[in-house]
mmCIF file of C-alpha atoms in Angstrom:
data_model
loop_
_atom_site.group_PDB
_atom_site.id
_atom_site.type_symbol
_atom_site.label_atom_id
_atom_site.label_comp_id
_atom_site.label_asym_id
_atom_site.label_seq_id
_atom_site.Cartn_x
_atom_site.Cartn_y
_atom_site.Cartn_z
ATOM 1 C CA MET E 1 30.169 -36.714 -13.314
ATOM 2 C CA SER E 2 26.755 -35.047 -13.059
ATOM 3 C CA SER E 3 26.581 -31.333 -13.776
ATOM 4 C CA LEU E 4 24.614 -31.017 -10.524
ATOM 5 C CA ASN E 5 27.839 -31.471 -8.553
ATOM 6 C CA LYS E 6 29.062 -28.087 -9.742
ATOM 7 C CA LYS E 7 25.879 -26.236 -8.728
ATOM 8 C CA PHE E 8 24.381 -27.924 -5.670
ATOM 9 C CA PRO E 9 25.599 -29.573 -2.454
ATOM 10 C CA ARG E 10 25.083 -33.297 -2.140
ATOM 11 C CA LEU E 11 22.076 -34.302 -0.050
ATOM 12 C CA LEU E 12 23.643 -36.735 2.415
ATOM 13 C CA PRO E 13 23.037 -35.520 6.002
ATOM 14 C CA GLU E 14 24.928 -36.895 8.969
ATOM 15 C CA PRO E 15 22.878 -39.094 11.329
ATOM 16 C CA ILE E 16 21.200 -37.239 14.168
ATOM 17 C CA ARG E 17 23.138 -37.865 17.369
ATOM 18 C CA LYS E 18 22.289 -37.715 21.040
ATOM 19 C CA GLY E 19 22.647 -34.261 22.581
ATOM 20 C CA MET E 20 22.782 -32.438 19.249
ATOM 21 C CA LYS E 21 22.247 -28.678 19.579
ATOM 22 C CA VAL E 22 19.350 -26.977 17.789
ATOM 23 C CA ALA E 23 21.589 -25.037 15.409
ATOM 24 C CA ASP E 24 23.550 -28.163 14.505
ATOM 25 C CA LEU E 25 20.333 -30.115 13.948
ATOM 26 C CA ILE E 26 19.017 -27.431 11.583
ATOM 27 C CA ASP E 27 22.262 -27.216 9.631
ATOM 28 C CA THR E 28 22.615 -31.008 9.465
ATOM 29 C CA ALA E 29 19.156 -32.504 9.004
ATOM 30 C CA PHE E 30 16.926 -29.749 7.591
ATOM 31 C CA LYS E 31 17.780 -30.251 3.917
ATOM 32 C CA ALA E 32 14.594 -30.297 1.830
ATOM 33 C CA TYR E 33 10.995 -29.122 1.555
ATOM 34 C CA ASN E 34 9.959 -26.700 4.293
ATOM 35 C CA GLY E 35 12.675 -28.092 6.520
ATOM 36 C CA GLY E 36 15.088 -26.801 3.900
ATOM 37 C CA ARG E 37 13.285 -23.464 3.802
ATOM 38 C CA LEU E 38 13.483 -23.201 7.581
ATOM 39 C CA ALA E 39 17.242 -23.797 7.444
ATOM 40 C CA GLU E 40 17.509 -21.098 4.769
ATOM 41 C CA ALA E 41 15.414 -18.802 6.961
ATOM 42 C CA CYS E 42 17.744 -19.329 9.925
ATOM 43 C CA ARG E 43 20.821 -18.567 7.851
ATOM 44 C CA LEU E 44 19.222 -15.565 6.148
ATOM 45 C CA PHE E 45 18.211 -14.061 9.482
ATOM 46 C CA THR E 46 21.557 -14.710 11.141
ATOM 47 C CA GLN E 47 24.028 -14.099 8.335
ATOM 48 C CA LYS E 48 22.358 -11.206 6.495
ATOM 49 C CA MET E 49 19.344 -9.652 8.220
ATOM 50 C CA ILE E 50 21.070 -8.980 11.546
ATOM 51 C CA ALA E 51 24.523 -8.612 10.054
ATOM 52 C CA GLY E 52 26.232 -5.326 10.825
ATOM 53 C CA ASP E 53 23.775 -2.569 11.638
ATOM 54 C CA GLY E 54 20.821 -3.940 9.659
ATOM 55 C CA THR E 55 17.359 -2.942 10.905
ATOM 56 C CA VAL E 56 14.889 -5.809 11.286
ATOM 57 C CA GLY E 57 11.173 -5.194 11.661
ATOM 58 C CA MET E 58 8.974 -8.047 12.882
ATOM 59 C CA SER E 59 5.245 -8.447 12.244
ATOM 60 C CA LEU E 60 3.085 -10.609 14.522
ATOM 61 C CA THR E 61 -0.214 -12.268 13.702
ATOM 62 C CA GLY E 62 -1.814 -15.377 15.106
ATOM 63 C CA ALA E 63 -2.109 -16.070 18.813
ATOM 64 C CA LEU E 64 1.630 -16.118 19.556
ATOM 65 C CA THR E 65 1.765 -14.397 22.936
ATOM 66 C CA PRO E 66 -0.977 -16.557 24.536
ATOM 67 C CA ALA E 67 1.185 -19.564 23.617
ATOM 68 C CA GLY E 68 4.055 -18.044 25.617
ATOM 69 C CA LEU E 69 6.185 -17.089 22.618
ATOM 70 C CA GLY E 70 6.461 -13.482 23.776
ATOM 71 C CA ARG E 71 8.588 -14.458 26.747
ATOM 72 C CA ALA E 72 10.164 -17.486 25.064
ATOM 73 C CA ALA E 73 11.262 -15.963 21.757
ATOM 74 C CA ILE E 74 10.233 -12.372 21.004
ATOM 75 C CA VAL E 75 11.663 -10.793 24.156
ATOM 76 C CA PRO E 76 15.058 -12.557 23.707
ATOM 77 C CA LEU E 77 15.242 -11.278 20.114
ATOM 78 C CA MET E 78 14.615 -7.707 21.305
ATOM 79 C CA GLN E 79 17.016 -8.083 24.207
ATOM 80 C CA ALA E 80 19.767 -9.243 21.832
ATOM 81 C CA GLY E 81 19.171 -6.244 19.549
ATOM 82 C CA PHE E 82 18.094 -8.497 16.675
ATOM 83 C CA VAL E 83 14.554 -7.062 16.319
ATOM 84 C CA ARG E 84 14.382 -3.265 16.335
ATOM 85 C CA TRP E 85 10.724 -2.520 15.643
ATOM 86 C CA ILE E 86 7.450 -4.449 15.635
ATOM 87 C CA ILE E 87 3.991 -4.328 14.094
ATOM 88 C CA SER E 88 1.522 -6.549 15.900
ATOM 89 C CA THR E 89 -2.143 -7.302 16.067
ATOM 90 C CA GLY E 90 -3.736 -5.692 19.090
ATOM 91 C CA ALA E 91 -4.785 -9.143 20.303
ATOM 92 C CA ASN E 92 -1.174 -10.290 20.671
ATOM 93 C CA LEU E 93 -0.390 -7.214 22.751
ATOM 94 C CA TYR E 94 -3.516 -7.619 24.866
ATOM 95 C CA HIS E 95 -2.756 -11.245 25.717
ATOM 96 C CA ASP E 96 0.870 -10.279 26.326
ATOM 97 C CA LEU E 97 -0.419 -8.128 29.192
ATOM 98 C CA HIS E 98 -1.586 -11.227 31.079
ATOM 99 C CA PHE E 99 2.015 -12.348 31.528
ATOM 100 C CA GLY E 100 3.276 -8.916 32.593
ATOM 101 C CA LEU E 101 0.481 -8.704 35.160
ATOM 102 C CA GLY E 102 1.349 -12.093 36.649
ATOM 103 C CA MET E 103 -1.807 -13.853 35.471
ATOM 104 C CA ASN E 104 -1.982 -17.567 34.726
ATOM 105 C CA LEU E 105 -2.565 -19.239 31.365
ATOM 106 C CA PHE E 106 -2.662 -23.016 31.018
ATOM 107 C CA ALA E 107 -1.745 -25.631 28.413
ATOM 108 C CA GLY E 108 -5.041 -27.432 27.776
ATOM 109 C CA SER E 109 -6.645 -29.334 24.920
ATOM 110 C CA PRO E 110 -8.420 -28.329 21.694
ATOM 111 C CA PHE E 111 -10.988 -31.083 22.256
ATOM 112 C CA LEU E 112 -12.748 -29.746 25.343
ATOM 113 C CA ASN E 113 -16.475 -28.972 25.424
ATOM 114 C CA ASP E 114 -16.833 -25.234 24.874
ATOM 115 C CA VAL E 115 -20.334 -25.145 26.321
ATOM 116 C CA ASP E 116 -18.928 -26.525 29.559
ATOM 117 C CA LEU E 117 -16.030 -24.064 29.411
ATOM 118 C CA ARG E 118 -18.442 -21.160 29.011
ATOM 119 C CA ARG E 119 -20.463 -22.373 31.988
ATOM 120 C CA ASP E 120 -17.311 -22.648 34.100
ATOM 121 C CA GLY E 121 -15.964 -19.236 33.065
ATOM 122 C CA VAL E 122 -13.006 -20.566 31.065
ATOM 123 C CA ILE E 123 -11.699 -19.011 27.822
ATOM 124 C CA ARG E 124 -10.122 -21.210 25.143
ATOM 125 C CA ILE E 125 -7.683 -20.218 22.393
ATOM 126 C CA TYR E 126 -7.351 -23.600 20.663
ATOM 127 C CA ASP E 127 -5.428 -25.467 23.393
ATOM 128 C CA VAL E 128 -4.606 -22.462 25.631
ATOM 129 C CA LEU E 129 -6.937 -21.963 28.596
ATOM 130 C CA PHE E 130 -7.439 -19.181 31.131
ATOM 131 C CA ASP E 131 -10.123 -17.900 33.469
ATOM 132 C CA TYR E 132 -12.624 -15.279 32.335
ATOM 133 C CA ASP E 133 -11.425 -13.102 35.226
ATOM 134 C CA VAL E 134 -8.109 -12.756 33.390
ATOM 135 C CA LEU E 135 -9.926 -10.730 30.732
ATOM 136 C CA LEU E 136 -11.796 -8.615 33.286
ATOM 137 C CA ASP E 137 -8.674 -7.862 35.313
ATOM 138 C CA THR E 138 -6.626 -7.038 32.208
ATOM 139 C CA ASP E 139 -9.385 -4.729 30.968
ATOM 140 C CA ALA E 140 -9.410 -2.976 34.341
ATOM 141 C CA PHE E 141 -5.634 -2.499 34.185
ATOM 142 C CA VAL E 142 -5.822 -0.930 30.717
ATOM 143 C CA ARG E 143 -8.640 1.414 31.712
ATOM 144 C CA GLN E 144 -6.840 2.475 34.865
ATOM 145 C CA ALA E 145 -3.577 3.090 33.020
ATOM 146 C CA ILE E 146 -5.030 5.190 30.219
ATOM 147 C CA GLN E 147 -6.685 7.536 32.697
ATOM 148 C CA GLY E 148 -3.219 8.888 33.451
ATOM 149 C CA PRO E 149 -2.490 12.463 32.333
ATOM 150 C CA GLU E 150 0.243 11.309 29.913
ATOM 151 C CA PHE E 151 -2.436 9.541 27.856
ATOM 152 C CA GLN E 152 -4.744 12.541 27.474
ATOM 153 C CA HIS E 153 -3.818 13.605 23.965
ATOM 154 C CA THR E 154 -3.613 12.338 20.395
ATOM 155 C CA MET E 155 -0.743 9.905 19.858
ATOM 156 C CA ALA E 156 0.559 7.229 17.518
ATOM 157 C CA THR E 157 0.396 3.610 18.584
ATOM 158 C CA ASP E 158 4.142 3.414 19.249
ATOM 159 C CA GLU E 159 3.806 6.129 21.891
ATOM 160 C CA PHE E 160 0.683 4.497 23.299
ATOM 161 C CA HIS E 161 2.405 1.117 23.635
ATOM 162 C CA TYR E 162 5.532 2.709 25.101
ATOM 163 C CA LEU E 163 3.483 4.387 27.838
ATOM 164 C CA LEU E 164 1.463 1.240 28.462
ATOM 165 C CA GLY E 165 4.681 -0.781 28.587
ATOM 166 C CA LYS E 166 5.955 1.538 31.324
ATOM 167 C CA TYR E 167 2.940 0.662 33.459
ATOM 168 C CA VAL E 168 3.436 -3.045 32.784
ATOM 169 C CA HIS E 169 7.115 -2.801 33.697
ATOM 170 C CA GLU E 170 6.227 -1.123 36.989
ATOM 171 C CA ARG E 171 3.738 -3.883 37.754
ATOM 172 C CA GLU E 172 6.348 -6.539 36.960
ATOM 173 C CA LYS E 173 8.759 -4.954 39.428
ATOM 174 C CA LYS E 174 6.117 -4.943 42.157
ATOM 175 C CA LEU E 175 5.355 -8.612 41.477
ATOM 176 C CA GLY E 176 9.029 -9.562 41.351
ATOM 177 C CA ILE E 177 8.882 -10.923 37.807
ATOM 178 C CA LYS E 178 10.936 -9.926 34.758
ATOM 179 C CA GLU E 179 11.329 -10.540 31.038
ATOM 180 C CA THR E 180 7.772 -11.810 30.741
ATOM 181 C CA SER E 181 6.058 -9.134 28.653
ATOM 182 C CA VAL E 182 6.788 -7.926 25.117
ATOM 183 C CA LEU E 183 5.353 -4.493 25.962
ATOM 184 C CA SER E 184 7.518 -4.192 29.068
ATOM 185 C CA ALA E 185 10.624 -5.295 27.167
ATOM 186 C CA ALA E 186 9.880 -2.844 24.354
ATOM 187 C CA TYR E 187 9.654 -0.043 26.916
ATOM 188 C CA GLN E 188 12.993 -1.056 28.478
ATOM 189 C CA TYR E 189 14.844 -1.511 25.174
ATOM 190 C CA GLY E 190 13.279 1.359 23.216
ATOM 191 C CA VAL E 191 11.676 -0.903 20.588
ATOM 192 C CA PRO E 192 8.740 0.834 18.844
ATOM 193 C CA ILE E 193 5.600 -1.312 18.632
ATOM 194 C CA PHE E 194 2.789 -0.370 16.264
ATOM 195 C CA THR E 195 -0.558 -1.940 15.555
ATOM 196 C CA SER E 196 -2.153 -1.551 12.149
ATOM 197 C CA SER E 197 -5.745 -1.814 13.447
ATOM 198 C CA PRO E 198 -5.887 0.003 16.799
ATOM 199 C CA GLY E 199 -9.602 -0.626 17.357
ATOM 200 C CA ASP E 200 -9.473 -4.317 16.533
ATOM 201 C CA SER E 201 -8.624 -5.768 19.953
ATOM 202 C CA SER E 202 -9.630 -5.650 23.597
ATOM 203 C CA ILE E 203 -7.108 -2.847 24.120
ATOM 204 C CA GLY E 204 -8.871 -0.774 21.480
ATOM 205 C CA MET E 205 -12.249 -1.690 22.953
ATOM 206 C CA ASN E 206 -11.207 -0.309 26.346
ATOM 207 C CA VAL E 207 -9.810 2.847 24.754
ATOM 208 C CA ALA E 208 -13.158 3.309 22.992
ATOM 209 C CA ALA E 209 -15.089 2.784 26.217
ATOM 210 C CA MET E 210 -13.023 5.414 28.018
ATOM 211 C CA ALA E 211 -13.770 7.870 25.200
ATOM 212 C CA LEU E 212 -17.374 7.754 26.395
ATOM 213 C CA ARG E 213 -16.051 8.979 29.747
ATOM 214 C CA ASP E 214 -14.418 11.975 28.048
ATOM 215 C CA SER E 215 -10.927 10.502 27.725
ATOM 216 C CA LYS E 216 -8.845 12.688 25.407
ATOM 217 C CA LEU E 217 -6.857 9.725 24.079
ATOM 218 C CA LEU E 218 -7.034 9.429 20.289
ATOM 219 C CA ILE E 219 -4.884 7.260 18.039
ATOM 220 C CA ASP E 220 -3.104 9.061 15.199
ATOM 221 C CA VAL E 221 -2.964 6.503 12.391
ATOM 222 C CA ASN E 222 -1.368 9.062 10.052
ATOM 223 C CA ARG E 223 1.594 9.327 12.387
ATOM 224 C CA ASP E 224 1.823 5.523 12.408
ATOM 225 C CA VAL E 225 2.046 5.358 8.618
ATOM 226 C CA ASN E 226 4.697 8.053 8.431
ATOM 227 C CA GLN E 227 6.615 6.933 11.517
ATOM 228 C CA THR E 228 7.045 3.382 10.228
ATOM 229 C CA ALA E 229 8.179 4.753 6.866
ATOM 230 C CA ALA E 230 10.636 7.009 8.724
ATOM 231 C CA ILE E 231 12.224 3.989 10.419
ATOM 232 C CA VAL E 232 12.754 2.260 7.080
ATOM 233 C CA TYR E 233 14.013 5.402 5.361
ATOM 234 C CA ALA E 234 16.514 6.037 8.145
ATOM 235 C CA ALA E 235 17.913 2.529 7.795
ATOM 236 C CA LYS E 236 18.214 2.702 4.020
ATOM 237 C CA SER E 237 19.493 6.286 3.744
ATOM 238 C CA SER E 238 22.259 5.531 6.246
ATOM 239 C CA GLY E 239 23.626 2.867 3.915
ATOM 240 C CA SER E 240 22.410 0.005 6.086
ATOM 241 C CA THR E 241 19.730 -2.586 5.321
ATOM 242 C CA SER E 242 16.035 -2.891 6.119
ATOM 243 C CA SER E 243 14.578 -6.370 6.582
ATOM 244 C CA VAL E 244 11.146 -7.740 7.374
ATOM 245 C CA PHE E 245 10.540 -10.827 9.520
ATOM 246 C CA ILE E 246 6.881 -11.724 9.009
ATOM 247 C CA LEU E 247 5.131 -14.227 11.275
ATOM 248 C CA GLY E 248 1.792 -15.124 9.719
ATOM 249 C CA GLY E 249 0.440 -12.412 7.458
ATOM 250 C CA GLY E 250 -2.652 -10.264 7.771
ATOM 251 C CA SER E 251 -2.792 -6.523 8.236
ATOM 252 C CA PRO E 252 0.567 -6.248 10.091
ATOM 253 C CA LYS E 253 2.328 -7.797 7.083
ATOM 254 C CA ASN E 254 0.959 -5.180 4.716
ATOM 255 C CA PHE E 255 1.504 -2.347 7.192
ATOM 256 C CA MET E 256 5.159 -3.294 7.395
ATOM 257 C CA LEU E 257 5.682 -3.770 3.661
ATOM 258 C CA GLN E 258 3.770 -0.626 2.642
ATOM 259 C CA THR E 259 6.523 1.517 4.151
ATOM 260 C CA GLU E 260 8.452 1.296 0.889
ATOM 261 C CA PRO E 261 5.546 2.337 -1.404
ATOM 262 C CA GLN E 262 4.884 5.156 1.073
ATOM 263 C CA ILE E 263 8.440 6.372 0.571
ATOM 264 C CA GLN E 264 8.636 5.793 -3.196
ATOM 265 C CA GLU E 265 5.151 6.082 -4.638
ATOM 266 C CA VAL E 266 3.447 8.556 -2.323
ATOM 267 C CA MET E 267 6.328 10.714 -1.127
ATOM 268 C CA GLY E 268 8.348 10.597 -4.341
ATOM 269 C CA ILE E 269 11.613 9.729 -2.581
ATOM 270 C CA GLU E 270 13.910 7.430 -4.534
ATOM 271 C CA GLU E 271 14.178 3.986 -2.961
ATOM 272 C CA ARG E 272 14.372 0.331 -4.065
ATOM 273 C CA GLY E 273 12.510 -1.651 -1.428
ATOM 274 C CA HIS E 274 13.313 -3.719 1.634
ATOM 275 C CA ASP E 275 16.534 -5.688 1.366
ATOM 276 C CA TYR E 276 15.526 -8.989 2.957
ATOM 277 C CA PHE E 277 12.182 -10.738 3.326
ATOM 278 C CA LEU E 278 11.524 -13.680 5.661
ATOM 279 C CA GLN E 279 8.024 -15.031 6.211
ATOM 280 C CA CYS E 280 6.692 -18.011 8.137
ATOM 281 C CA THR E 281 3.107 -18.682 7.089
ATOM 282 C CA ASP E 282 0.509 -21.316 6.303
ATOM 283 C CA ALA E 283 -1.265 -19.069 3.756
ATOM 284 C CA ARG E 284 -1.213 -20.063 0.097
ATOM 285 C CA PRO E 285 -0.494 -17.504 -2.648
ATOM 286 C CA ASP E 286 -3.140 -18.792 -5.067
ATOM 287 C CA THR E 287 -6.105 -17.504 -3.023
ATOM 288 C CA GLY E 288 -5.119 -13.893 -3.731
ATOM 289 C CA GLY E 289 -4.860 -12.866 -0.084
ATOM 290 C CA LEU E 290 -2.061 -10.622 1.111
ATOM 291 C CA SER E 291 -1.081 -13.163 3.766
ATOM 292 C CA GLY E 292 0.034 -15.579 1.060
ATOM 293 C CA ALA E 293 1.529 -13.035 -1.326
ATOM 294 C CA THR E 294 5.076 -14.004 -2.279
ATOM 295 C CA PRO E 295 8.169 -11.780 -2.158
ATOM 296 C CA GLY E 296 8.178 -11.903 -5.967
ATOM 297 C CA GLU E 297 4.756 -10.263 -5.993
ATOM 298 C CA ALA E 298 6.032 -7.721 -3.456
ATOM 299 C CA VAL E 299 8.794 -6.775 -5.908
ATOM 300 C CA SER E 300 6.154 -5.674 -8.419
ATOM 301 C CA TRP E 301 4.859 -3.187 -5.841
ATOM 302 C CA GLY E 302 8.290 -1.815 -5.003
ATOM 303 C CA LYS E 303 8.142 -3.363 -1.527
ATOM 304 C CA ILE E 304 11.206 -5.585 -2.012
ATOM 305 C CA ASP E 305 14.488 -4.755 -3.750
ATOM 306 C CA PRO E 306 14.488 -6.953 -6.888
ATOM 307 C CA GLU E 307 18.242 -7.474 -6.693
ATOM 308 C CA ASN E 308 17.831 -9.251 -3.362
ATOM 309 C CA LEU E 309 14.930 -11.492 -4.393
ATOM 310 C CA PRO E 310 17.096 -14.662 -4.302
ATOM 311 C CA ASP E 311 17.695 -13.967 -0.603
ATOM 312 C CA CYS E 312 13.986 -13.836 0.241
ATOM 313 C CA VAL E 313 12.613 -16.894 2.040
ATOM 314 C CA VAL E 314 9.075 -18.135 2.652
ATOM 315 C CA CYS E 315 8.752 -21.071 5.040
ATOM 316 C CA TYR E 316 5.318 -22.684 4.941
ATOM 317 C CA ALA E 317 5.136 -23.748 8.560
ATOM 318 C CA ASP E 318 3.421 -22.772 11.799
ATOM 319 C CA SER E 319 5.068 -19.815 13.541
ATOM 320 C CA THR E 320 4.836 -21.633 16.886
ATOM 321 C CA ILE E 321 7.311 -24.125 15.389
ATOM 322 C CA THR E 322 9.537 -21.843 13.347
ATOM 323 C CA LEU E 323 9.935 -18.872 15.708
ATOM 324 C CA PRO E 324 11.531 -20.808 18.607
ATOM 325 C CA LEU E 325 13.891 -22.578 16.199
ATOM 326 C CA ILE E 326 14.940 -19.380 14.394
ATOM 327 C CA THR E 327 15.415 -17.625 17.738
ATOM 328 C CA SER E 328 17.551 -20.442 19.142
ATOM 329 C CA TYR E 329 19.624 -20.597 15.959
ATOM 330 C CA ALA E 330 20.260 -16.838 15.927
ATOM 331 C CA LEU E 331 21.168 -16.628 19.601
ATOM 332 C CA SER E 332 23.658 -19.479 19.235
ATOM 333 C CA LYS E 333 25.223 -18.226 15.993
ATOM 334 C CA ALA E 334 25.340 -14.430 16.403
ATOM 335 C CA LYS E 335 26.550 -12.107 19.121
ATOM 336 C CA PRO E 336 24.078 -9.647 20.680
ATOM 337 C CA ARG E 337 24.064 -6.235 19.030
ATOM 338 C CA LYS E 338 24.054 -2.802 20.591
ATOM 339 C CA LEU E 339 20.484 -1.669 21.171
ATOM 340 C CA LYS E 340 19.354 0.938 18.641
ATOM 341 C CA ARG E 341 16.504 2.267 20.826
ATOM 342 C CA LEU E 342 14.587 3.568 17.817
ATOM 343 C CA TYR E 343 11.667 4.730 19.942
ATOM 344 C CA HIS E 344 13.829 7.449 21.467
ATOM 345 C CA GLN E 345 14.786 8.619 17.966
ATOM 346 C CA ARG E 346 11.195 8.783 16.736
ATOM 347 C CA ASP E 347 10.889 12.587 16.474
ATOM 348 C CA ALA E 348 14.230 12.981 14.693
ATOM 349 C CA LEU E 349 13.442 10.185 12.221
ATOM 350 C CA TYR E 350 10.006 11.662 11.570
ATOM 351 C CA ALA E 351 11.424 15.138 10.990
ATOM 352 C CA GLU E 352 14.002 13.830 8.503
ATOM 353 C CA LEU E 353 11.362 11.968 6.494
ATOM 354 C CA ARG E 354 9.195 15.088 6.446
ATOM 355 C CA LYS E 355 12.154 17.116 5.221
ATOM 356 C CA GLN E 356 12.807 14.669 2.381
ATOM 357 C CA TYR E 357 9.123 14.588 1.440
ATOM 358 C CA PHE E 358 9.018 18.381 1.146
ATOM 359 C CA LYS E 359 12.163 18.204 -0.949
ATOM 360 C CA HIS E 360 11.074 15.484 -3.355
ATOM 361 C CA GLY E 361 7.293 15.130 -3.097
ATOM 362 C CA LYS E 362 4.841 17.034 -5.246
ATOM 363 C CA VAL E 363 1.202 17.838 -4.595
ATOM 364 C CA GLU E 364 -0.545 19.094 -7.676
ATOM 365 C CA LYS E 365 -3.936 18.933 -9.310
ATOM 366 C CA ILE E 366 -4.008 16.284 -12.015
ATOM 367 C CA GLU E 367 -6.846 16.208 -14.517
ATOM 368 C CA HIS E 368 -7.840 12.613 -15.072
ATOM 369 C CA ARG E 369 -10.839 10.604 -16.108
ATOM 370 C CA THR E 370 -11.443 9.849 -12.422
ATOM 371 C CA ASP E 371 -11.510 13.538 -11.494
ATOM 372 C CA LEU E 372 -14.484 14.182 -9.200
ATOM 373 C CA THR E 373 -15.228 17.657 -10.577
ATOM 374 C CA LYS E 374 -18.482 17.904 -12.479
ATOM 375 C CA PRO E 375 -18.127 18.042 -16.263
ATOM 376 C CA LYS E 376 -19.204 21.153 -18.154
ATOM 377 C CA ARG E 377 -22.574 20.844 -19.851
ATOM 378 C CA GLY E 378 -23.832 22.400 -23.076
ATOM 379 C CA ARG E 379 -27.264 23.871 -23.689
ATOM 380 C CA SER E 380 -28.630 20.396 -24.387
ATOM 381 C CA GLY E 381 -27.617 19.268 -20.924
ATOM 382 C CA ARG E 382 -25.129 16.747 -22.277
ATOM 383 C CA SER E 383 -21.560 16.593 -21.054
ATOM 384 C CA VAL E 384 -19.125 18.601 -23.139
ATOM 385 C CA VAL E 385 -15.700 17.048 -23.728
ATOM 386 C CA GLY E 386 -13.114 19.320 -25.254
ATOM 387 C CA THR E 387 -9.442 20.162 -25.121
ATOM 388 C CA SER E 388 -7.943 23.024 -23.217
ATOM 389 C CA ARG E 389 -5.000 25.076 -24.404
ATOM 390 C CA ASN E 390 -2.539 22.831 -22.618
ATOM 391 C CA GLY E 391 -3.916 19.804 -24.464
ATOM 392 C CA LYS E 392 -5.667 18.221 -21.499
ATOM 393 C CA THR E 393 -9.200 16.939 -21.722
ATOM 394 C CA THR E 394 -11.812 19.200 -20.152
#
């Protein structure tokens, strides 16, 4: 008998049958290669990441909301209490607004003539099409909303998106539509949404334009960095788990993972890294980009707990394929969880992290070869290198 029998299950899937459910198909037929990784991803998410009171953060890159995956997959995950906080590109949140405002997007073709589309006032995102007026009307909505008095101060992006989501939710109610917008759902379920590059989207462009009209709205990126770290610290310090569910890569991936180095390296608070790592990406690790960086590499930075590295999964597949399958699997295998409503705890979480930083963190002057102070010079004008009484180079 082969020694493999004692270590690995036999690869002999049952034939696919008519009417098979998604979860059964994944468990039965997805056995090897990235199909196998997708099955592992589904089980990791369902059996460990959302088990108990674990906190799952999701990062979004790539044009997911224009493809309808906000309504189809992301909103159901928030509604079920499976995803408790989000970092997204601004573009995904901007295009999410179209759905909450009742605007139409269409399934087209990637092989259309873009010169003709430009002439006809049609925008193309690969095979997603919509009228140019959709952009103009969405811009007008954002500008109108942020003129409100509640926007006239400095705020983090989670507060900004919460307030904007309130306006979207009100518009949905007037239009008689529901569960269409990620921003509206986040407002209803208290899910904080951050963006790592606030100026890098049409939302940021409209905020910048209104600044020329003396809008007092400013984005506090420092609060974003500390607030996201506070969410992770709260999960870990309570004895629960912190997991990352990364769709694509890019800046949101790093912004989510850097929460652990912020806690450990910068603030000096003892921590071991996120517990579970799940990424769906088409980025390769050998190009050196963060999008393709593996969980093993993240361990070296303190971003991932090394003890849980075997439970980290990277599925090299398009998020428009993997996200609906993972969502369907989770909803069929796990019961909805009580909503955590982390947005409404934001000030308390922030205050606790600040308290721990003051307790453990140190700010002191360190003499180093990269010190920016000018070196002392002798009579000859040359730099003088010596040793002070404490033994440090001067």
